[in-house]
Amino acid sequence: MTEKDREYERMTEKASPKSPKAKNIIFSFLIGGIICTLGECFKQIYAYVGINEETVKSLVSVTLIVLTAILTGIGIFDKIAKHAGAGTLVPITGFANAVVSSALEYNTEGMIFGTAAKMFTIAGPVIVYGCGAASLYGLIYYCFLM
């Protein structure tokens, strides 16, 4: 490491605000746990009303996605995320928030070139690599286990 690098590191450390790590970890754990508990509550409610287990799994996911999208749209989810940090990145809620946030950010450019074109800016790579990985795993499974 050169002297210039060390100097830059010291300046960065001095200018960066100190992060309350313990508080952030606790809030992340609590709010992430609340999101997961909410999902479990939906699961229990759907099972109680007599919906079969496979459908319940899908309904819980869809419910969390829709709820996150609505809360993102009206600006509440971002306020929760400000305090929860990584706790809101529970995969399904984080994904829904990423899609809706991107769409809202560019809605002034119109429905086609704004909202529709930018909706998957953040989530697009996740979808592409997720589908690619799923296809590869499926092919491997088919070739070696069938």
mmCIF file of N, CA and C in Angstrom:
data_model
loop_
_atom_site.group_PDB
_atom_site.id
_atom_site.type_symbol
_atom_site.label_atom_id
_atom_site.label_comp_id
_atom_site.label_asym_id
_atom_site.label_seq_id
_atom_site.Cartn_x
_atom_site.Cartn_y
_atom_site.Cartn_z
ATOM 1 N N MET A 1 0.838 -1.169 0.000
ATOM 2 C CA MET A 1 0.000 0.000 0.000
ATOM 3 C C MET A 1 0.894 1.247 0.000
ATOM 4 N N THR A 2 0.616 2.163 -0.901
ATOM 5 C CA THR A 2 1.427 3.377 -0.994
ATOM 6 C C THR A 2 0.994 4.383 0.066
ATOM 7 N N GLU A 3 1.823 5.384 0.243
ATOM 8 C CA GLU A 3 1.500 6.442 1.209
ATOM 9 C C GLU A 3 0.224 7.165 0.809
ATOM 10 N N LYS A 4 0.033 7.345 -0.496
ATOM 11 C CA LYS A 4 -1.158 8.015 -0.992
ATOM 12 C C LYS A 4 -2.418 7.200 -0.649
ATOM 13 N N ASP A 5 -2.312 5.879 -0.763
ATOM 14 C CA ASP A 5 -3.437 5.001 -0.412
ATOM 15 C C ASP A 5 -3.765 5.088 1.076
ATOM 16 N N ARG A 6 -2.723 5.102 1.904
ATOM 17 C CA ARG A 6 -2.934 5.215 3.356
ATOM 18 C C ARG A 6 -3.583 6.553 3.719
ATOM 19 N N GLU A 7 -3.129 7.593 3.057
ATOM 20 C CA GLU A 7 -3.686 8.922 3.312
ATOM 21 C C GLU A 7 -5.165 8.963 2.924
ATOM 22 N N TYR A 8 -5.458 8.385 1.780
ATOM 23 C CA TYR A 8 -6.858 8.341 1.326
ATOM 24 C C TYR A 8 -7.704 7.541 2.314
ATOM 25 N N GLU A 9 -7.183 6.439 2.807
ATOM 26 C CA GLU A 9 -7.903 5.612 3.768
ATOM 27 C C GLU A 9 -8.189 6.385 5.057
ATOM 28 N N ARG A 10 -7.202 7.131 5.539
ATOM 29 C CA ARG A 10 -7.399 7.944 6.750
ATOM 30 C C ARG A 10 -8.450 9.025 6.520
ATOM 31 N N MET A 11 -8.409 9.676 5.358
ATOM 32 C CA MET A 11 -9.401 10.720 5.052
ATOM 33 C C MET A 11 -10.812 10.126 4.970
ATOM 34 N N THR A 12 -10.919 8.963 4.368
ATOM 35 C CA THR A 12 -12.215 8.301 4.246
ATOM 36 C C THR A 12 -12.761 7.928 5.610
ATOM 37 N N GLU A 13 -11.894 7.372 6.470
ATOM 38 C CA GLU A 13 -12.309 7.004 7.814
ATOM 39 C C GLU A 13 -12.774 8.217 8.609
ATOM 40 N N LYS A 14 -12.062 9.317 8.455
ATOM 41 C CA LYS A 14 -12.389 10.542 9.183
ATOM 42 C C LYS A 14 -13.712 11.140 8.703
ATOM 43 N N ALA A 15 -13.971 11.080 7.397
ATOM 44 C CA ALA A 15 -15.176 11.695 6.829
ATOM 45 C C ALA A 15 -16.412 10.812 6.956
ATOM 46 N N SER A 16 -16.217 9.513 7.108
ATOM 47 C CA SER A 16 -17.355 8.587 7.171
ATOM 48 C C SER A 16 -18.003 8.630 8.541
ATOM 49 N N PRO A 17 -19.336 8.664 8.569
ATOM 50 C CA PRO A 17 -20.010 8.646 9.873
ATOM 51 C C PRO A 17 -19.874 7.270 10.512
ATOM 52 N N LYS A 18 -19.787 7.250 11.809
ATOM 53 C CA LYS A 18 -19.689 5.983 12.533
ATOM 54 C C LYS A 18 -21.063 5.312 12.537
ATOM 55 N N SER A 19 -21.053 4.040 12.277
ATOM 56 C CA SER A 19 -22.295 3.274 12.211
ATOM 57 C C SER A 19 -22.533 2.562 13.534
ATOM 58 N N PRO A 20 -23.742 2.712 14.085
ATOM 59 C CA PRO A 20 -24.053 1.987 15.329
ATOM 60 C C PRO A 20 -24.338 0.519 15.003
ATOM 61 N N LYS A 21 -23.295 -0.295 14.938
ATOM 62 C CA LYS A 21 -23.410 -1.665 14.464
ATOM 63 C C LYS A 21 -24.360 -2.510 15.303
ATOM 64 N N ALA A 22 -24.279 -2.419 16.611
ATOM 65 C CA ALA A 22 -25.138 -3.239 17.473
ATOM 66 C C ALA A 22 -26.612 -2.901 17.227
ATOM 67 N N LYS A 23 -26.916 -1.613 17.159
ATOM 68 C CA LYS A 23 -28.299 -1.183 16.905
ATOM 69 C C LYS A 23 -28.773 -1.671 15.532
ATOM 70 N N ASN A 24 -27.927 -1.545 14.531
ATOM 71 C CA ASN A 24 -28.293 -1.983 13.181
ATOM 72 C C ASN A 24 -28.544 -3.485 13.134
ATOM 73 N N ILE A 25 -27.723 -4.259 13.813
ATOM 74 C CA ILE A 25 -27.900 -5.708 13.834
ATOM 75 C C ILE A 25 -29.212 -6.074 14.517
ATOM 76 N N ILE A 26 -29.498 -5.436 15.626
ATOM 77 C CA ILE A 26 -30.738 -5.730 16.365
ATOM 78 C C ILE A 26 -31.962 -5.373 15.526
ATOM 79 N N PHE A 27 -31.988 -4.169 14.937
ATOM 80 C CA PHE A 27 -33.135 -3.773 14.110
ATOM 81 C C PHE A 27 -33.282 -4.684 12.892
ATOM 82 N N SER A 28 -32.171 -5.036 12.283
ATOM 83 C CA SER A 28 -32.210 -5.917 11.130
ATOM 84 C C SER A 28 -32.814 -7.264 11.507
ATOM 85 N N PHE A 29 -32.367 -7.812 12.619
ATOM 86 C CA PHE A 29 -32.874 -9.098 13.097
ATOM 87 C C PHE A 29 -34.353 -9.007 13.447
ATOM 88 N N LEU A 30 -34.741 -7.973 14.164
ATOM 89 C CA LEU A 30 -36.138 -7.842 14.602
ATOM 90 C C LEU A 30 -37.096 -7.635 13.427
ATOM 91 N N ILE A 31 -36.774 -6.721 12.543
ATOM 92 C CA ILE A 31 -37.689 -6.432 11.439
ATOM 93 C C ILE A 31 -37.694 -7.579 10.430
ATOM 94 N N GLY A 32 -36.549 -8.189 10.172
ATOM 95 C CA GLY A 32 -36.524 -9.378 9.322
ATOM 96 C C GLY A 32 -37.352 -10.497 9.934
ATOM 97 N N GLY A 33 -37.252 -10.646 11.239
ATOM 98 C CA GLY A 33 -38.059 -11.647 11.948
ATOM 99 C C GLY A 33 -39.549 -11.337 11.887
ATOM 100 N N ILE A 34 -39.886 -10.057 11.978
ATOM 101 C CA ILE A 34 -41.299 -9.668 11.877
ATOM 102 C C ILE A 34 -41.847 -9.998 10.495
ATOM 103 N N ILE A 35 -41.058 -9.744 9.458
ATOM 104 C CA ILE A 35 -41.497 -10.058 8.093
ATOM 105 C C ILE A 35 -41.716 -11.563 7.944
ATOM 106 N N CYS A 36 -40.777 -12.356 8.457
ATOM 107 C CA CYS A 36 -40.921 -13.813 8.378
ATOM 108 C C CYS A 36 -42.106 -14.305 9.215
ATOM 109 N N THR A 37 -42.307 -13.706 10.369
ATOM 110 C CA THR A 37 -43.446 -14.071 11.213
ATOM 111 C C THR A 37 -44.750 -13.716 10.523
ATOM 112 N N LEU A 38 -44.791 -12.583 9.855
ATOM 113 C CA LEU A 38 -45.980 -12.192 9.101
ATOM 114 C C LEU A 38 -46.283 -13.219 8.010
ATOM 115 N N GLY A 39 -45.241 -13.682 7.330
ATOM 116 C CA GLY A 39 -45.416 -14.725 6.328
ATOM 117 C C GLY A 39 -45.971 -15.994 6.944
ATOM 118 N N GLU A 40 -45.460 -16.366 8.115
ATOM 119 C CA GLU A 40 -45.967 -17.557 8.807
ATOM 120 C C GLU A 40 -47.418 -17.374 9.235
ATOM 121 N N CYS A 41 -47.784 -16.158 9.657
ATOM 122 C CA CYS A 41 -49.189 -15.879 10.017
ATOM 123 C C CYS A 41 -50.101 -16.058 8.804
ATOM 124 N N PHE A 42 -49.682 -15.530 7.665
ATOM 125 C CA PHE A 42 -50.474 -15.720 6.446
ATOM 126 C C PHE A 42 -50.608 -17.205 6.116
ATOM 127 N N LYS A 43 -49.517 -17.949 6.295
ATOM 128 C CA LYS A 43 -49.543 -19.387 6.024
ATOM 129 C C LYS A 43 -50.574 -20.088 6.921
ATOM 130 N N GLN A 44 -50.563 -19.748 8.191
ATOM 131 C CA GLN A 44 -51.500 -20.368 9.133
ATOM 132 C C GLN A 44 -52.947 -19.993 8.819
ATOM 133 N N ILE A 45 -53.163 -18.743 8.463
ATOM 134 C CA ILE A 45 -54.525 -18.288 8.133
ATOM 135 C C ILE A 45 -55.030 -19.010 6.890
ATOM 136 N N TYR A 46 -54.207 -19.075 5.850
ATOM 137 C CA TYR A 46 -54.626 -19.741 4.617
ATOM 138 C C TYR A 46 -54.877 -21.229 4.858
ATOM 139 N N ALA A 47 -54.054 -21.871 5.678
ATOM 140 C CA ALA A 47 -54.253 -23.299 5.986
ATOM 141 C C ALA A 47 -55.524 -23.488 6.818
ATOM 142 N N TYR A 48 -55.774 -22.557 7.718
ATOM 143 C CA TYR A 48 -56.963 -22.649 8.582
ATOM 144 C C TYR A 48 -58.255 -22.599 7.781
ATOM 145 N N VAL A 49 -58.286 -21.785 6.729
ATOM 146 C CA VAL A 49 -59.518 -21.679 5.932
ATOM 147 C C VAL A 49 -59.660 -22.828 4.946
ATOM 148 N N GLY A 50 -58.712 -23.781 4.955
ATOM 149 C CA GLY A 50 -58.869 -24.992 4.180
ATOM 150 C C GLY A 50 -58.182 -25.021 2.823
ATOM 151 N N ILE A 51 -57.262 -24.124 2.584
ATOM 152 C CA ILE A 51 -56.543 -24.116 1.309
ATOM 153 C C ILE A 51 -55.440 -25.173 1.382
ATOM 154 N N ASN A 52 -55.236 -25.925 0.284
ATOM 155 C CA ASN A 52 -54.232 -26.997 0.314
ATOM 156 C C ASN A 52 -52.817 -26.423 0.422
ATOM 157 N N GLU A 53 -51.890 -27.277 0.869
ATOM 158 C CA GLU A 53 -50.536 -26.825 1.216
ATOM 159 C C GLU A 53 -49.769 -26.199 0.048
ATOM 160 N N GLU A 54 -49.879 -26.782 -1.138
ATOM 161 C CA GLU A 54 -49.165 -26.229 -2.298
ATOM 162 C C GLU A 54 -49.670 -24.828 -2.647
ATOM 163 N N THR A 55 -50.963 -24.644 -2.598
ATOM 164 C CA THR A 55 -51.543 -23.331 -2.895
ATOM 165 C C THR A 55 -51.187 -22.330 -1.807
ATOM 166 N N VAL A 56 -51.138 -22.782 -0.559
ATOM 167 C CA VAL A 56 -50.782 -21.898 0.560
ATOM 168 C C VAL A 56 -49.388 -21.320 0.349
ATOM 169 N N LYS A 57 -48.448 -22.155 -0.083
ATOM 170 C CA LYS A 57 -47.077 -21.686 -0.310
ATOM 171 C C LYS A 57 -47.058 -20.554 -1.345
ATOM 172 N N SER A 58 -47.806 -20.728 -2.404
ATOM 173 C CA SER A 58 -47.858 -19.685 -3.441
ATOM 174 C C SER A 58 -48.556 -18.437 -2.926
ATOM 175 N N LEU A 59 -49.664 -18.631 -2.200
ATOM 176 C CA LEU A 59 -50.418 -17.481 -1.687
ATOM 177 C C LEU A 59 -49.602 -16.641 -0.709
ATOM 178 N N VAL A 60 -48.807 -17.277 0.120
ATOM 179 C CA VAL A 60 -47.974 -16.526 1.069
ATOM 180 C C VAL A 60 -46.983 -15.662 0.300
ATOM 181 N N SER A 61 -46.332 -16.237 -0.712
ATOM 182 C CA SER A 61 -45.378 -15.475 -1.520
ATOM 183 C C SER A 61 -46.051 -14.308 -2.217
ATOM 184 N N VAL A 62 -47.188 -14.576 -2.849
ATOM 185 C CA VAL A 62 -47.909 -13.527 -3.567
ATOM 186 C C VAL A 62 -48.378 -12.439 -2.604
ATOM 187 N N THR A 63 -48.852 -12.835 -1.437
ATOM 188 C CA THR A 63 -49.320 -11.856 -0.447
ATOM 189 C C THR A 63 -48.182 -10.944 -0.003
ATOM 190 N N LEU A 64 -47.007 -11.530 0.288
ATOM 191 C CA LEU A 64 -45.867 -10.712 0.705
ATOM 192 C C LEU A 64 -45.387 -9.791 -0.415
ATOM 193 N N ILE A 65 -45.418 -10.282 -1.648
ATOM 194 C CA ILE A 65 -45.014 -9.449 -2.789
ATOM 195 C C ILE A 65 -45.969 -8.275 -2.960
ATOM 196 N N VAL A 66 -47.267 -8.550 -2.951
ATOM 197 C CA VAL A 66 -48.263 -7.483 -3.138
ATOM 198 C C VAL A 66 -48.195 -6.484 -1.989
ATOM 199 N N LEU A 67 -48.107 -6.980 -0.765
ATOM 200 C CA LEU A 67 -48.033 -6.091 0.390
ATOM 201 C C LEU A 67 -46.790 -5.195 0.320
ATOM 202 N N THR A 68 -45.650 -5.766 -0.052
ATOM 203 C CA THR A 68 -44.423 -4.980 -0.201
ATOM 204 C C THR A 68 -44.555 -3.957 -1.320
ATOM 205 N N ALA A 69 -45.144 -4.366 -2.442
ATOM 206 C CA ALA A 69 -45.325 -3.438 -3.564
ATOM 207 C C ALA A 69 -46.207 -2.261 -3.164
ATOM 208 N N ILE A 70 -47.276 -2.542 -2.449
ATOM 209 C CA ILE A 70 -48.176 -1.460 -2.003
ATOM 210 C C ILE A 70 -47.454 -0.540 -1.028
ATOM 211 N N LEU A 71 -46.764 -1.124 -0.048
ATOM 212 C CA LEU A 71 -46.049 -0.308 0.937
ATOM 213 C C LEU A 71 -44.923 0.494 0.294
ATOM 214 N N THR A 72 -44.279 -0.053 -0.727
ATOM 215 C CA THR A 72 -43.248 0.693 -1.458
ATOM 216 C C THR A 72 -43.890 1.835 -2.233
ATOM 217 N N GLY A 73 -45.004 1.551 -2.880
ATOM 218 C CA GLY A 73 -45.698 2.558 -3.677
ATOM 219 C C GLY A 73 -46.158 3.758 -2.871
ATOM 220 N N ILE A 74 -46.565 3.531 -1.633
ATOM 221 C CA ILE A 74 -47.033 4.650 -0.814
ATOM 222 C C ILE A 74 -45.938 5.209 0.101
ATOM 223 N N GLY A 75 -44.716 4.670 -0.042
ATOM 224 C CA GLY A 75 -43.561 5.242 0.651
ATOM 225 C C GLY A 75 -43.299 4.726 2.050
ATOM 226 N N ILE A 76 -44.033 3.734 2.492
ATOM 227 C CA ILE A 76 -43.851 3.228 3.856
ATOM 228 C C ILE A 76 -42.700 2.230 3.937
ATOM 229 N N PHE A 77 -42.564 1.369 2.935
ATOM 230 C CA PHE A 77 -41.535 0.327 2.991
ATOM 231 C C PHE A 77 -40.138 0.935 3.064
ATOM 232 N N ASP A 78 -39.906 2.021 2.370
ATOM 233 C CA ASP A 78 -38.591 2.671 2.411
ATOM 234 C C ASP A 78 -38.282 3.217 3.802
ATOM 235 N N LYS A 79 -39.303 3.688 4.504
ATOM 236 C CA LYS A 79 -39.097 4.168 5.879
ATOM 237 C C LYS A 79 -38.755 3.007 6.803
ATOM 238 N N ILE A 80 -39.421 1.870 6.594
ATOM 239 C CA ILE A 80 -39.105 0.675 7.379
ATOM 240 C C ILE A 80 -37.678 0.222 7.075
ATOM 241 N N ALA A 81 -37.323 0.196 5.791
ATOM 242 C CA ALA A 81 -35.997 -0.256 5.373
ATOM 243 C C ALA A 81 -34.889 0.653 5.914
ATOM 244 N N LYS A 82 -35.192 1.929 6.085
ATOM 245 C CA LYS A 82 -34.205 2.873 6.611
ATOM 246 C C LYS A 82 -33.744 2.440 7.999
ATOM 247 N N HIS A 83 -34.669 1.900 8.783
ATOM 248 C CA HIS A 83 -34.328 1.460 10.137
ATOM 249 C C HIS A 83 -33.930 -0.009 10.195
ATOM 250 N N ALA A 84 -34.456 -0.811 9.269
ATOM 251 C CA ALA A 84 -34.226 -2.253 9.314
ATOM 252 C C ALA A 84 -32.958 -2.672 8.605
ATOM 253 N N GLY A 85 -32.507 -1.877 7.661
ATOM 254 C CA GLY A 85 -31.313 -2.260 6.907
ATOM 255 C C GLY A 85 -31.521 -3.571 6.181
ATOM 256 N N ALA A 86 -30.625 -4.511 6.433
ATOM 257 C CA ALA A 86 -30.667 -5.805 5.750
ATOM 258 C C ALA A 86 -31.880 -6.637 6.145
ATOM 259 N N GLY A 87 -32.564 -6.280 7.203
ATOM 260 C CA GLY A 87 -33.747 -7.034 7.633
ATOM 261 C C GLY A 87 -34.873 -7.028 6.621
ATOM 262 N N THR A 88 -34.909 -6.012 5.762
ATOM 263 C CA THR A 88 -35.951 -5.967 4.736
ATOM 264 C C THR A 88 -35.522 -6.678 3.460
ATOM 265 N N LEU A 89 -34.319 -7.203 3.458
ATOM 266 C CA LEU A 89 -33.839 -7.899 2.269
ATOM 267 C C LEU A 89 -34.212 -9.368 2.266
ATOM 268 N N VAL A 90 -35.161 -9.745 3.149
ATOM 269 C CA VAL A 90 -35.703 -11.094 3.074
ATOM 270 C C VAL A 90 -36.060 -11.254 1.601
ATOM 271 N N PRO A 91 -35.528 -12.262 0.933
ATOM 272 C CA PRO A 91 -35.526 -12.282 -0.535
ATOM 273 C C PRO A 91 -36.801 -11.820 -1.239
ATOM 274 N N ILE A 92 -37.941 -12.276 -0.835
ATOM 275 C CA ILE A 92 -39.136 -11.956 -1.607
ATOM 276 C C ILE A 92 -39.549 -10.493 -1.435
ATOM 277 N N THR A 93 -39.404 -9.949 -0.231
ATOM 278 C CA THR A 93 -39.779 -8.549 -0.033
ATOM 279 C C THR A 93 -38.740 -7.614 -0.645
ATOM 280 N N GLY A 94 -37.480 -7.983 -0.540
ATOM 281 C CA GLY A 94 -36.422 -7.172 -1.152
ATOM 282 C C GLY A 94 -36.558 -7.120 -2.663
ATOM 283 N N PHE A 95 -36.915 -8.255 -3.264
ATOM 284 C CA PHE A 95 -37.094 -8.327 -4.706
ATOM 285 C C PHE A 95 -38.279 -7.466 -5.144
ATOM 286 N N ALA A 96 -39.391 -7.581 -4.441
ATOM 287 C CA ALA A 96 -40.575 -6.777 -4.779
ATOM 288 C C ALA A 96 -40.271 -5.291 -4.644
ATOM 289 N N ASN A 97 -39.562 -4.919 -3.591
ATOM 290 C CA ASN A 97 -39.199 -3.527 -3.391
ATOM 291 C C ASN A 97 -38.298 -3.017 -4.503
ATOM 292 N N ALA A 98 -37.348 -3.846 -4.952
ATOM 293 C CA ALA A 98 -36.438 -3.440 -6.021
ATOM 294 C C ALA A 98 -37.187 -3.179 -7.325
ATOM 295 N N VAL A 99 -38.140 -4.039 -7.646
ATOM 296 C CA VAL A 99 -38.904 -3.883 -8.886
ATOM 297 C C VAL A 99 -39.779 -2.633 -8.825
ATOM 298 N N VAL A 100 -40.518 -2.457 -7.750
ATOM 299 C CA VAL A 100 -41.439 -1.323 -7.639
ATOM 300 C C VAL A 100 -40.676 -0.008 -7.532
ATOM 301 N N SER A 101 -39.577 0.013 -6.783
ATOM 302 C CA SER A 101 -38.789 1.243 -6.651
ATOM 303 C C SER A 101 -38.255 1.707 -7.997
ATOM 304 N N SER A 102 -37.747 0.763 -8.792
ATOM 305 C CA SER A 102 -37.235 1.113 -10.125
ATOM 306 C C SER A 102 -38.352 1.665 -10.998
ATOM 307 N N ALA A 103 -39.510 1.044 -10.940
ATOM 308 C CA ALA A 103 -40.645 1.500 -11.748
ATOM 309 C C ALA A 103 -41.085 2.901 -11.327
ATOM 310 N N LEU A 104 -41.148 3.152 -10.031
ATOM 311 C CA LEU A 104 -41.584 4.465 -9.537
ATOM 312 C C LEU A 104 -40.587 5.571 -9.869
ATOM 313 N N GLU A 105 -39.316 5.218 -9.839
ATOM 314 C CA GLU A 105 -38.279 6.219 -10.088
ATOM 315 C C GLU A 105 -38.368 6.805 -11.495
ATOM 316 N N TYR A 106 -38.779 6.013 -12.456
ATOM 317 C CA TYR A 106 -38.796 6.456 -13.843
ATOM 318 C C TYR A 106 -40.207 6.674 -14.395
ATOM 319 N N ASN A 107 -41.226 6.763 -13.540
ATOM 320 C CA ASN A 107 -42.601 6.901 -14.045
ATOM 321 C C ASN A 107 -42.854 8.244 -14.742
ATOM 322 N N THR A 108 -42.028 9.248 -14.510
ATOM 323 C CA THR A 108 -42.219 10.535 -15.177
ATOM 324 C C THR A 108 -41.862 10.474 -16.655
ATOM 325 N N GLU A 109 -41.125 9.433 -17.054
ATOM 326 C CA GLU A 109 -40.735 9.276 -18.455
ATOM 327 C C GLU A 109 -41.783 8.535 -19.274
ATOM 328 N N GLY A 110 -42.910 8.227 -18.658
ATOM 329 C CA GLY A 110 -43.997 7.558 -19.375
ATOM 330 C C GLY A 110 -44.098 6.087 -19.025
ATOM 331 N N MET A 111 -45.211 5.487 -19.432
ATOM 332 C CA MET A 111 -45.471 4.095 -19.109
ATOM 333 C C MET A 111 -44.519 3.133 -19.828
ATOM 334 N N ILE A 112 -44.209 3.399 -21.091
ATOM 335 C CA ILE A 112 -43.397 2.463 -21.862
ATOM 336 C C ILE A 112 -41.906 2.688 -21.624
ATOM 337 N N PHE A 113 -41.415 3.907 -21.908
ATOM 338 C CA PHE A 113 -39.988 4.181 -21.797
ATOM 339 C C PHE A 113 -39.537 4.472 -20.367
ATOM 340 N N GLY A 114 -40.455 4.701 -19.480
ATOM 341 C CA GLY A 114 -40.105 4.951 -18.085
ATOM 342 C C GLY A 114 -40.357 3.730 -17.231
ATOM 343 N N THR A 115 -41.613 3.567 -16.834
ATOM 344 C CA THR A 115 -41.972 2.499 -15.903
ATOM 345 C C THR A 115 -41.649 1.114 -16.445
ATOM 346 N N ALA A 116 -42.141 0.784 -17.629
ATOM 347 C CA ALA A 116 -41.949 -0.571 -18.165
ATOM 348 C C ALA A 116 -40.487 -0.868 -18.487
ATOM 349 N N ALA A 117 -39.782 0.098 -19.056
ATOM 350 C CA ALA A 117 -38.388 -0.138 -19.455
ATOM 351 C C ALA A 117 -37.456 -0.239 -18.249
ATOM 352 N N LYS A 118 -37.721 0.509 -17.208
ATOM 353 C CA LYS A 118 -36.801 0.550 -16.065
ATOM 354 C C LYS A 118 -37.217 -0.350 -14.902
ATOM 355 N N MET A 119 -38.381 -0.988 -15.023
ATOM 356 C CA MET A 119 -38.909 -1.788 -13.918
ATOM 357 C C MET A 119 -37.932 -2.878 -13.480
ATOM 358 N N PHE A 120 -37.269 -3.492 -14.430
ATOM 359 C CA PHE A 120 -36.394 -4.607 -14.089
ATOM 360 C C PHE A 120 -34.915 -4.238 -14.149
ATOM 361 N N THR A 121 -34.599 -2.959 -14.000
ATOM 362 C CA THR A 121 -33.208 -2.523 -14.021
ATOM 363 C C THR A 121 -32.399 -3.220 -12.936
ATOM 364 N N ILE A 122 -32.913 -3.251 -11.739
ATOM 365 C CA ILE A 122 -32.209 -3.888 -10.630
ATOM 366 C C ILE A 122 -32.526 -5.375 -10.578
ATOM 367 N N ALA A 123 -33.791 -5.704 -10.728
ATOM 368 C CA ALA A 123 -34.212 -7.096 -10.573
ATOM 369 C C ALA A 123 -33.945 -7.946 -11.804
ATOM 370 N N GLY A 124 -33.747 -7.323 -12.963
ATOM 371 C CA GLY A 124 -33.533 -8.064 -14.209
ATOM 372 C C GLY A 124 -32.404 -9.062 -14.150
ATOM 373 N N PRO A 125 -31.206 -8.653 -13.707
ATOM 374 C CA PRO A 125 -30.107 -9.621 -13.617
ATOM 375 C C PRO A 125 -30.426 -10.795 -12.688
ATOM 376 N N VAL A 126 -31.157 -10.526 -11.625
ATOM 377 C CA VAL A 126 -31.536 -11.599 -10.708
ATOM 378 C C VAL A 126 -32.427 -12.605 -11.430
ATOM 379 N N ILE A 127 -33.373 -12.097 -12.205
ATOM 380 C CA ILE A 127 -34.272 -12.975 -12.955
ATOM 381 C C ILE A 127 -33.485 -13.772 -13.995
ATOM 382 N N VAL A 128 -32.636 -13.095 -14.743
ATOM 383 C CA VAL A 128 -31.867 -13.759 -15.797
ATOM 384 C C VAL A 128 -30.973 -14.859 -15.221
ATOM 385 N N TYR A 129 -30.189 -14.527 -14.203
ATOM 386 C CA TYR A 129 -29.287 -15.532 -13.635
ATOM 387 C C TYR A 129 -30.058 -16.612 -12.882
ATOM 388 N N GLY A 130 -31.155 -16.253 -12.256
ATOM 389 C CA GLY A 130 -31.987 -17.254 -11.580
ATOM 390 C C GLY A 130 -32.564 -18.256 -12.561
ATOM 391 N N CYS A 131 -33.087 -17.754 -13.681
ATOM 392 C CA CYS A 131 -33.639 -18.649 -14.712
ATOM 393 C C CYS A 131 -32.536 -19.484 -15.353
ATOM 394 N N GLY A 132 -31.391 -18.860 -15.584
ATOM 395 C CA GLY A 132 -30.263 -19.593 -16.165
ATOM 396 C C GLY A 132 -29.771 -20.696 -15.247
ATOM 397 N N ALA A 133 -29.626 -20.380 -13.972
ATOM 398 C CA ALA A 133 -29.178 -21.385 -13.003
ATOM 399 C C ALA A 133 -30.206 -22.505 -12.866
ATOM 400 N N ALA A 134 -31.485 -22.152 -12.821
ATOM 401 C CA ALA A 134 -32.539 -23.164 -12.712
ATOM 402 C C ALA A 134 -32.522 -24.086 -13.927
ATOM 403 N N SER A 135 -32.318 -23.529 -15.106
ATOM 404 C CA SER A 135 -32.255 -24.344 -16.326
ATOM 405 C C SER A 135 -31.050 -25.277 -16.296
ATOM 406 N N LEU A 136 -29.906 -24.760 -15.880
ATOM 407 C CA LEU A 136 -28.694 -25.570 -15.793
ATOM 408 C C LEU A 136 -28.870 -26.704 -14.779
ATOM 409 N N TYR A 137 -29.395 -26.385 -13.599
ATOM 410 C CA TYR A 137 -29.620 -27.410 -12.588
ATOM 411 C C TYR A 137 -30.618 -28.451 -13.071
ATOM 412 N N GLY A 138 -31.659 -27.995 -13.753
ATOM 413 C CA GLY A 138 -32.649 -28.920 -14.309
ATOM 414 C C GLY A 138 -32.040 -29.852 -15.332
ATOM 415 N N LEU A 139 -31.185 -29.328 -16.170
ATOM 416 C CA LEU A 139 -30.508 -30.131 -17.185
ATOM 417 C C LEU A 139 -29.591 -31.163 -16.538
ATOM 418 N N ILE A 140 -28.822 -30.730 -15.548
ATOM 419 C CA ILE A 140 -27.937 -31.659 -14.816
ATOM 420 C C ILE A 140 -28.769 -32.746 -14.154
ATOM 421 N N TYR A 141 -29.832 -32.352 -13.501
ATOM 422 C CA TYR A 141 -30.715 -33.322 -12.840
ATOM 423 C C TYR A 141 -31.268 -34.316 -13.856
ATOM 424 N N TYR A 142 -31.722 -33.819 -14.971
ATOM 425 C CA TYR A 142 -32.297 -34.669 -16.000
ATOM 426 C C TYR A 142 -31.258 -35.652 -16.557
ATOM 427 N N CYS A 143 -30.054 -35.152 -16.820
ATOM 428 C CA CYS A 143 -29.002 -35.994 -17.411
ATOM 429 C C CYS A 143 -28.483 -37.066 -16.460
ATOM 430 N N PHE A 144 -28.298 -36.722 -15.202
ATOM 431 C CA PHE A 144 -27.645 -37.656 -14.289
ATOM 432 C C PHE A 144 -28.579 -38.435 -13.382
ATOM 433 N N LEU A 145 -29.765 -37.950 -13.165
ATOM 434 C CA LEU A 145 -30.648 -38.638 -12.212
ATOM 435 C C LEU A 145 -31.864 -39.295 -12.871
ATOM 436 N N MET A 146 -32.015 -39.141 -14.141
ATOM 437 C CA MET A 146 -33.170 -39.744 -14.809
ATOM 438 C C MET A 146 -32.817 -41.079 -15.380
#
